[in-house]
Amino acid sequence: MAVAKAPQAFPRTEYLRRLAAVKSEMARREIDALIISSWGNITYLTGNVTRMLAVHALVVSIQDEEPTLIVRKMCAPGAAHQSFMAREKIIGYSENLVSKANTDGYDAVIDFLHDVGVAQGGIGLEQGNLMAPAVEKFIGKLPQARIVDCTRVVDWIRGVKSDLEIAVMREAAALADAAVMRARDVIRPGVREADAAVEIMAAQVNGVKGGPAATGLRPPLISSTPRTGTPHILWSESVFCDGMQINSEVSGNRYNYLAALMRTFSIGAPADRVRRLHDAQVAAIETALDLIRPGRTCSEVAHAMYSAIEKHGFPKESRCGYSIGIENQFTAWIEPTASFGREDMTVLQTNMTFHLMLGNWVEEEFGVTVSETIRVTDTGVEALTCAPRELFVL
């Protein structure tokens, strides 16, 4: 008996709208079939949120209304359960292609292209998401095809969200808010970092009473004294103590749409330098919130944010934010497109979403974090995350 369909995050019409946008770009590039390997882009076009670890690919054909998802045989029921497409659009390849030296799931993808008669046409590949041997395999086994690099084509299309997607991201933001507020409650002297992490993750999953629960989880990042200059690390085996500073980065997940949020906590009065850097970063966020609107460029906003920080006497080398949305296997919640960097000339559009990220790691043992997940509106900006924008003194 075939597995039943899971509740879908979006109606069928939403997925067909997205596919139509992709097919329009394919037609412009004279591509007959687009091979998608990015988790995030597969989620965007199918609703599938399975963390596929074996070789996998989504084939979007100009001629077919629905795409075809090719996965390891054991992953096919999960893909059929979660994706919007008909069951026959999920193909499970044999275990004989798994963990072999010279064959893998891409051989099944190539066979499929031959079977449907597109092996001599234009074939798009997300080459930036593939290992070099995989790209070479497509080129070698499709000698009559015209291979086109389509890295980030779908990423740029999904950079502008629909109103339905924004609603889901608001739910994700509420989960991130709940995690920060739970962190405020549980970070105390004598508490193990691991125990606090458990409570924070529970809030990431459960959210607030009456609200939707998470449908996935990325562990919180927790950097406590003396590790506050080290981003992107998990909790340690230490115990919180008086005078300690804790930087945290959490997220909420709804259908693999993520909202991120960073806050700094201080057990007892913070050092003057911590307070000053935090105030500088909040000033930069508020500058951005006043400036962001459709038609402005990422560069304009970034220059204003850097200036706001520098007026307070602090440098910032890293970018001030990036496009955020669907989780991906290599880049967490980061969409690999627009950034609030000095040279990014991307023009802001309504319903673009960003992690406005003012984490600043000045020295190996010193940094402060504060951020918001935001949406560009018709007239300005909306902060999707709502936790108090403050340095929490506990």
Short mmCIF file of C-alpha atoms in Angstrom, two decimals:
data_model
loop_
_atom_site.label_atom_id
_atom_site.label_comp_id
_atom_site.label_asym_id
_atom_site.label_seq_id
_atom_site.Cartn_x
_atom_site.Cartn_y
_atom_site.Cartn_z
CA MET A 1 0.00 0.00 0.00
CA ALA A 2 1.33 3.44 -0.93
CA VAL A 3 2.11 5.86 1.87
CA ALA A 4 -0.44 8.63 2.40
CA LYS A 5 0.36 12.26 1.68
CA ALA A 6 1.49 14.41 4.60
CA PRO A 7 -0.26 17.73 5.24
CA GLN A 8 1.19 20.11 2.67
CA ALA A 9 2.70 23.42 3.67
CA PHE A 10 1.32 25.05 0.52
CA PRO A 11 -1.43 24.35 -2.02
CA ARG A 12 -0.62 22.70 -5.32
CA THR A 13 -1.14 26.02 -7.11
CA GLU A 14 1.75 27.54 -5.16
CA TYR A 15 4.19 24.85 -6.28
CA LEU A 16 3.00 25.15 -9.88
CA ARG A 17 3.53 28.91 -9.71
CA ARG A 18 7.12 28.38 -8.60
CA LEU A 19 7.73 25.78 -11.28
CA ALA A 20 6.33 28.13 -13.92
CA ALA A 21 8.88 30.76 -12.90
CA VAL A 22 11.69 28.21 -13.15
CA LYS A 23 10.48 26.96 -16.54
CA SER A 24 10.35 30.51 -17.83
CA GLU A 25 14.03 30.91 -16.97
CA MET A 26 14.78 27.51 -18.50
CA ALA A 27 13.11 28.57 -21.75
CA ARG A 28 15.17 31.76 -21.78
CA ARG A 29 18.33 29.66 -21.48
CA GLU A 30 17.08 27.05 -23.99
CA ILE A 31 17.15 24.26 -21.42
CA ASP A 32 14.98 21.16 -21.84
CA ALA A 33 15.63 19.70 -18.39
CA LEU A 34 17.04 21.23 -15.21
CA ILE A 35 18.76 18.90 -12.72
CA ILE A 36 18.43 20.26 -9.18
CA SER A 37 20.56 18.85 -6.37
CA SER A 38 20.20 21.55 -3.70
CA TRP A 39 18.06 20.51 -0.73
CA GLY A 40 16.65 24.01 -0.43
CA ASN A 41 15.64 24.23 -4.06
CA ILE A 42 14.07 20.76 -3.97
CA THR A 43 12.06 21.80 -0.91
CA TYR A 44 10.99 24.97 -2.70
CA LEU A 45 9.72 23.14 -5.78
CA THR A 46 8.26 19.99 -4.18
CA GLY A 47 7.58 20.44 -0.46
CA ASN A 48 9.94 17.58 0.36
CA VAL A 49 11.87 18.29 3.56
CA THR A 50 13.69 14.96 3.93
CA ARG A 51 17.38 15.35 4.68
CA MET A 52 18.53 13.20 1.78
CA LEU A 53 22.09 12.04 2.40
CA ALA A 54 22.47 9.73 -0.61
CA VAL A 55 22.67 11.10 -4.16
CA HIS A 56 19.38 12.73 -5.17
CA ALA A 57 18.13 14.97 -7.95
CA LEU A 58 14.98 16.74 -9.03
CA VAL A 59 14.42 16.83 -12.79
CA VAL A 60 12.32 19.76 -14.00
CA SER A 61 11.23 19.26 -17.60
CA ILE A 62 9.83 22.02 -19.76
CA GLN A 63 7.22 19.61 -21.10
CA ASP A 64 5.93 18.12 -17.82
CA GLU A 65 3.68 19.90 -15.35
CA GLU A 66 5.21 18.11 -12.36
CA PRO A 67 8.92 17.48 -11.78
CA THR A 68 10.42 14.06 -11.14
CA LEU A 69 12.36 13.37 -7.94
CA ILE A 70 15.00 10.64 -8.17
CA VAL A 71 16.24 9.32 -4.82
CA ARG A 72 17.63 6.23 -3.18
CA LYS A 73 14.94 3.54 -3.07
CA MET A 74 14.61 3.61 0.72
CA CYS A 75 14.05 7.39 0.58
CA ALA A 76 11.28 7.19 -2.03
CA PRO A 77 8.35 6.59 0.40
CA GLY A 78 9.36 9.62 2.47
CA ALA A 79 9.66 11.76 -0.63
CA ALA A 80 6.26 10.57 -1.86
CA HIS A 81 4.79 11.29 1.58
CA GLN A 82 6.08 14.86 1.73
CA SER A 83 6.06 16.04 -1.89
CA PHE A 84 3.06 17.47 -3.72
CA MET A 85 3.63 15.40 -6.88
CA ALA A 86 1.92 12.19 -7.98
CA ARG A 87 3.51 8.96 -6.70
CA GLU A 88 4.84 8.04 -10.14
CA LYS A 89 6.91 11.22 -10.09
CA ILE A 90 9.05 9.73 -7.31
CA ILE A 91 11.64 7.28 -8.62
CA GLY A 92 13.71 5.16 -6.25
CA TYR A 93 16.99 3.88 -7.68
CA SER A 94 18.53 0.53 -6.79
CA GLU A 95 20.77 -0.11 -3.80
CA ASN A 96 23.28 -1.40 -6.37
CA LEU A 97 24.14 2.25 -7.04
CA VAL A 98 24.89 3.08 -3.40
CA SER A 99 28.45 3.26 -2.03
CA LYS A 100 30.07 2.02 -5.21
CA ALA A 101 33.37 3.29 -6.59
CA ASN A 102 32.25 4.13 -10.12
CA THR A 103 28.44 4.24 -10.05
CA ASP A 104 25.95 6.23 -8.04
CA GLY A 105 22.51 7.78 -8.18
CA TYR A 106 23.55 10.17 -10.93
CA ASP A 107 23.72 7.18 -13.27
CA ALA A 108 20.00 6.69 -12.60
CA VAL A 109 19.38 10.38 -13.32
CA ILE A 110 21.27 10.14 -16.61
CA ASP A 111 19.34 7.00 -17.57
CA PHE A 112 16.11 8.88 -16.87
CA LEU A 113 17.15 11.73 -19.16
CA HIS A 114 17.74 9.20 -21.95
CA ASP A 115 14.41 7.48 -21.25
CA VAL A 116 12.38 10.69 -21.53
CA GLY A 117 14.16 11.81 -24.69
CA VAL A 118 16.01 14.92 -23.52
CA ALA A 119 19.56 13.56 -23.47
CA GLN A 120 20.41 15.41 -26.67
CA GLY A 121 18.99 18.76 -25.61
CA GLY A 122 19.92 21.51 -23.22
CA ILE A 123 20.60 20.16 -19.72
CA GLY A 124 20.96 22.51 -16.78
CA LEU A 125 23.09 21.52 -13.79
CA GLU A 126 23.59 23.20 -10.42
CA GLN A 127 27.32 22.71 -10.85
CA GLY A 128 28.14 24.70 -7.73
CA ASN A 129 26.30 22.08 -5.65
CA LEU A 130 27.98 19.08 -7.28
CA MET A 131 31.37 17.48 -6.78
CA ALA A 132 33.66 17.69 -9.82
CA PRO A 133 33.36 13.93 -10.60
CA ALA A 134 29.57 14.26 -10.77
CA VAL A 135 29.80 17.12 -13.27
CA GLU A 136 32.30 15.12 -15.31
CA LYS A 137 29.92 12.15 -15.29
CA PHE A 138 27.06 14.20 -16.72
CA ILE A 139 29.33 15.64 -19.41
CA GLY A 140 30.83 12.25 -20.27
CA LYS A 141 27.58 10.28 -20.37
CA LEU A 142 25.57 12.97 -22.16
CA PRO A 143 27.93 13.65 -25.09
CA GLN A 144 25.22 15.09 -27.32
CA ALA A 145 23.71 17.35 -24.67
CA ARG A 146 24.44 21.03 -24.23
CA ILE A 147 25.35 21.33 -20.54
CA VAL A 148 24.48 24.68 -18.98
CA ASP A 149 25.62 25.78 -15.51
CA CYS A 150 22.49 26.81 -13.63
CA THR A 151 24.01 27.30 -10.19
CA ARG A 152 21.80 29.65 -8.13
CA VAL A 153 19.13 30.04 -10.83
CA VAL A 154 16.41 28.68 -8.55
CA ASP A 155 17.93 30.37 -5.49
CA TRP A 156 17.43 33.80 -7.06
CA ILE A 157 13.85 32.96 -8.05
CA ARG A 158 12.97 31.96 -4.50
CA GLY A 159 14.61 35.06 -3.08
CA VAL A 160 11.31 36.92 -3.42
CA LYS A 161 8.79 35.10 -1.24
CA SER A 162 5.06 34.75 -1.79
CA ASP A 163 2.63 35.90 0.88
CA LEU A 164 2.09 32.23 1.74
CA GLU A 165 5.80 31.80 2.38
CA ILE A 166 5.91 34.94 4.51
CA ALA A 167 3.14 33.52 6.70
CA VAL A 168 5.22 30.39 7.28
CA MET A 169 8.31 32.47 8.07
CA ARG A 170 6.33 34.42 10.66
CA GLU A 171 5.58 31.10 12.35
CA ALA A 172 9.28 30.21 12.24
CA ALA A 173 10.17 33.60 13.71
CA ALA A 174 7.79 33.03 16.63
CA LEU A 175 9.66 29.80 17.42
CA ALA A 176 12.99 31.64 17.39
CA ASP A 177 11.55 34.29 19.70
CA ALA A 178 10.38 31.58 22.10
CA ALA A 179 13.86 30.07 22.16
CA VAL A 180 15.51 33.40 23.05
CA MET A 181 13.02 34.05 25.82
CA ARG A 182 13.57 30.57 27.20
CA ALA A 183 17.33 31.18 27.12
CA ARG A 184 16.73 34.31 29.19
CA ASP A 185 14.91 32.18 31.77
CA VAL A 186 17.34 29.26 32.05
CA ILE A 187 20.80 30.84 31.78
CA ARG A 188 21.80 31.13 35.42
CA PRO A 189 24.91 30.58 37.57
CA GLY A 190 25.42 26.89 38.28
CA VAL A 191 23.45 25.66 35.26
CA ARG A 192 25.29 23.44 32.81
CA GLU A 193 25.41 24.80 29.29
CA ALA A 194 24.12 21.45 28.06
CA ASP A 195 21.06 21.66 30.32
CA ALA A 196 20.31 25.17 29.09
CA ALA A 197 20.68 23.95 25.51
CA VAL A 198 18.06 21.25 26.13
CA GLU A 199 15.59 23.86 27.38
CA ILE A 200 16.32 26.18 24.47
CA MET A 201 15.82 23.39 21.95
CA ALA A 202 12.54 22.42 23.60
CA ALA A 203 11.36 25.99 23.09
CA GLN A 204 12.56 25.91 19.48
CA VAL A 205 10.34 22.88 18.92
CA ASN A 206 7.34 23.71 21.12
CA GLY A 207 7.15 27.46 20.64
CA VAL A 208 4.47 29.23 22.62
CA LYS A 209 1.21 27.78 23.89
CA GLY A 210 -1.37 27.79 21.13
CA GLY A 211 1.19 28.36 18.39
CA PRO A 212 2.44 25.86 15.82
CA ALA A 213 5.31 23.54 16.70
CA ALA A 214 8.51 23.28 14.73
CA THR A 215 8.86 20.77 11.91
CA GLY A 216 12.64 20.60 12.17
CA LEU A 217 15.50 21.77 14.36
CA ARG A 218 18.98 23.20 14.10
CA PRO A 219 20.77 23.19 17.47
CA PRO A 220 21.39 26.56 19.12
CA LEU A 221 24.83 28.13 18.89
CA ILE A 222 26.09 29.10 22.35
CA SER A 223 29.40 30.92 22.87
CA SER A 224 30.16 31.70 26.51
CA THR A 225 33.11 33.44 28.15
CA PRO A 226 35.95 33.07 27.15
CA ARG A 227 34.63 31.92 23.74
CA THR A 228 32.59 34.99 22.83
CA GLY A 229 34.84 35.74 19.86
CA THR A 230 34.07 32.35 18.31
CA PRO A 231 30.85 32.22 16.25
CA HIS A 232 29.19 29.08 14.92
CA ILE A 233 30.03 26.75 17.81
CA LEU A 234 27.74 24.73 20.06
CA TRP A 235 27.53 24.70 23.84
CA SER A 236 30.48 23.50 25.91
CA GLU A 237 30.69 21.19 28.92
CA SER A 238 31.07 24.22 31.18
CA VAL A 239 28.74 25.56 33.86
CA PHE A 240 27.46 29.14 33.72
CA CYS A 241 28.92 31.38 36.41
CA ASP A 242 28.73 34.97 37.65
CA GLY A 243 30.30 37.52 35.33
CA MET A 244 29.95 35.31 32.27
CA GLN A 245 28.83 36.61 28.86
CA ILE A 246 26.87 34.32 26.55
CA ASN A 247 26.27 34.89 22.83
CA SER A 248 23.52 32.82 21.26
CA GLU A 249 22.12 32.23 17.80
CA VAL A 250 18.87 30.30 17.48
CA SER A 251 16.36 29.54 14.77
CA GLY A 252 12.78 28.46 14.28
CA ASN A 253 11.80 25.96 11.61
CA ARG A 254 8.46 25.58 9.82
CA TYR A 255 8.51 23.24 6.83
CA ASN A 256 12.25 23.94 6.53
CA TYR A 257 11.67 27.70 6.31
CA LEU A 258 13.90 29.20 8.99
CA ALA A 259 14.04 32.47 10.86
CA ALA A 260 17.22 33.25 12.80
CA LEU A 261 17.80 35.38 15.88
CA MET A 262 20.91 36.38 17.86
CA ARG A 263 21.10 37.85 21.35
CA THR A 264 23.76 38.36 24.00
CA PHE A 265 23.25 37.57 27.69
CA SER A 266 25.28 38.73 30.69
CA ILE A 267 25.19 37.08 34.11
CA GLY A 268 25.58 40.20 36.21
CA ALA A 269 26.48 43.65 34.94
CA PRO A 270 28.18 43.50 31.51
CA ALA A 271 31.59 45.00 30.91
CA ASP A 272 31.55 48.52 29.50
CA ARG A 273 33.01 47.36 26.19
CA VAL A 274 30.26 44.75 25.81
CA ARG A 275 27.59 47.37 26.41
CA ARG A 276 29.17 49.82 23.96
CA LEU A 277 29.52 47.26 21.19
CA HIS A 278 25.96 46.08 21.71
CA ASP A 279 24.67 49.65 21.52
CA ALA A 280 26.65 50.20 18.31
CA GLN A 281 25.14 47.11 16.74
CA VAL A 282 21.60 48.04 17.75
CA ALA A 283 22.18 51.48 16.23
CA ALA A 284 23.19 49.78 12.99
CA ILE A 285 20.07 47.61 13.00
CA GLU A 286 17.85 50.62 13.62
CA THR A 287 19.61 52.49 10.82
CA ALA A 288 18.85 49.62 8.46
CA LEU A 289 15.22 49.40 9.56
CA ASP A 290 14.82 53.11 8.79
CA LEU A 291 16.47 52.78 5.38
CA ILE A 292 15.27 49.50 3.87
CA ARG A 293 12.57 49.75 1.23
CA PRO A 294 11.99 48.44 -2.31
CA GLY A 295 14.31 50.06 -4.84
CA ARG A 296 17.23 50.54 -2.47
CA THR A 297 20.30 48.39 -2.98
CA CYS A 298 21.88 46.08 -0.47
CA SER A 299 25.04 48.16 -0.80
CA GLU A 300 23.28 51.39 0.24
CA VAL A 301 21.92 49.73 3.36
CA ALA A 302 25.24 48.09 4.17
CA HIS A 303 27.23 51.33 3.92
CA ALA A 304 24.81 53.00 6.33
CA MET A 305 25.09 50.12 8.79
CA TYR A 306 28.88 50.06 8.71
CA SER A 307 28.94 53.82 9.27
CA ALA A 308 26.62 53.52 12.27
CA ILE A 309 28.92 50.98 13.92
CA GLU A 310 32.08 52.89 13.12
CA LYS A 311 30.66 56.06 14.69
CA HIS A 312 30.68 54.13 17.97
CA GLY A 313 34.36 53.28 17.53
CA PHE A 314 34.09 49.67 16.39
CA PRO A 315 35.06 48.03 13.08
CA LYS A 316 33.03 45.32 11.36
CA GLU A 317 34.60 43.17 8.66
CA SER A 318 31.82 40.66 8.01
CA ARG A 319 28.67 41.44 6.06
CA CYS A 320 25.67 42.90 7.88
CA GLY A 321 23.12 40.34 6.74
CA TYR A 322 22.08 37.92 4.06
CA SER A 323 19.03 36.44 2.37
CA ILE A 324 17.31 33.86 4.55
CA GLY A 325 14.66 31.25 3.91
CA ILE A 326 14.79 27.53 3.26
CA GLU A 327 17.37 25.35 4.99
CA ASN A 328 20.09 23.92 2.76
CA GLN A 329 22.63 21.18 3.35
CA PHE A 330 25.71 23.38 2.99
CA THR A 331 24.61 26.84 4.11
CA ALA A 332 22.12 26.25 6.97
CA TRP A 333 19.37 28.86 6.56
CA ILE A 334 21.41 31.16 4.30
CA GLU A 335 20.14 31.65 0.77
CA PRO A 336 23.28 32.05 -1.40
CA THR A 337 22.16 35.22 -3.14
CA ALA A 338 21.85 38.76 -1.76
CA SER A 339 23.90 40.11 1.15
CA PHE A 340 24.13 43.40 3.02
CA GLY A 341 27.71 43.94 1.92
CA ARG A 342 29.42 47.05 0.60
CA GLU A 343 29.60 45.83 -3.00
CA ASP A 344 26.28 43.98 -3.35
CA MET A 345 24.15 45.93 -5.81
CA THR A 346 21.09 43.69 -5.49
CA VAL A 347 17.95 45.83 -5.61
CA LEU A 348 15.57 45.18 -2.73
CA GLN A 349 12.09 43.94 -3.61
CA THR A 350 8.92 43.41 -1.60
CA ASN A 351 8.88 40.07 0.24
CA MET A 352 12.61 39.54 0.18
CA THR A 353 13.63 38.23 3.60
CA PHE A 354 16.96 38.75 5.34
CA HIS A 355 18.81 37.86 8.49
CA LEU A 356 19.92 41.35 9.55
CA MET A 357 23.04 40.09 11.27
CA LEU A 358 25.08 42.41 13.49
CA GLY A 359 27.18 39.78 15.17
CA ASN A 360 30.65 41.24 15.52
CA TRP A 361 33.64 39.20 16.63
CA VAL A 362 36.34 41.78 17.29
CA GLU A 363 38.95 39.60 18.98
CA GLU A 364 39.39 35.88 19.56
CA GLU A 365 37.95 36.26 23.06
CA PHE A 366 35.53 39.12 22.45
CA GLY A 367 32.38 39.53 20.41
CA VAL A 368 28.73 40.52 20.81
CA THR A 369 25.69 39.32 18.86
CA VAL A 370 22.33 40.85 17.97
CA SER A 371 20.19 40.24 14.89
CA GLU A 372 16.68 40.15 13.44
CA THR A 373 14.95 38.28 10.65
CA ILE A 374 13.18 40.85 8.50
CA ARG A 375 10.92 41.20 5.47
CA VAL A 376 11.01 43.98 2.89
CA THR A 377 7.49 45.44 2.64
CA ASP A 378 5.88 47.63 -0.02
CA THR A 379 6.88 50.75 1.92
CA GLY A 380 9.70 49.70 4.23
CA VAL A 381 10.49 46.76 6.43
CA GLU A 382 8.88 44.36 8.91
CA ALA A 383 10.82 42.66 11.69
CA LEU A 384 9.53 39.09 11.71
CA THR A 385 11.34 38.32 14.98
CA CYS A 386 9.99 40.17 18.00
CA ALA A 387 12.14 39.29 21.04
CA PRO A 388 13.31 42.41 22.92
CA ARG A 389 16.28 43.93 21.13
CA GLU A 390 18.40 44.22 24.24
CA LEU A 391 21.44 42.95 26.03
CA PHE A 392 19.86 40.62 28.58
CA VAL A 393 21.30 41.16 32.06
CA LEU A 394 20.49 38.17 34.26
#
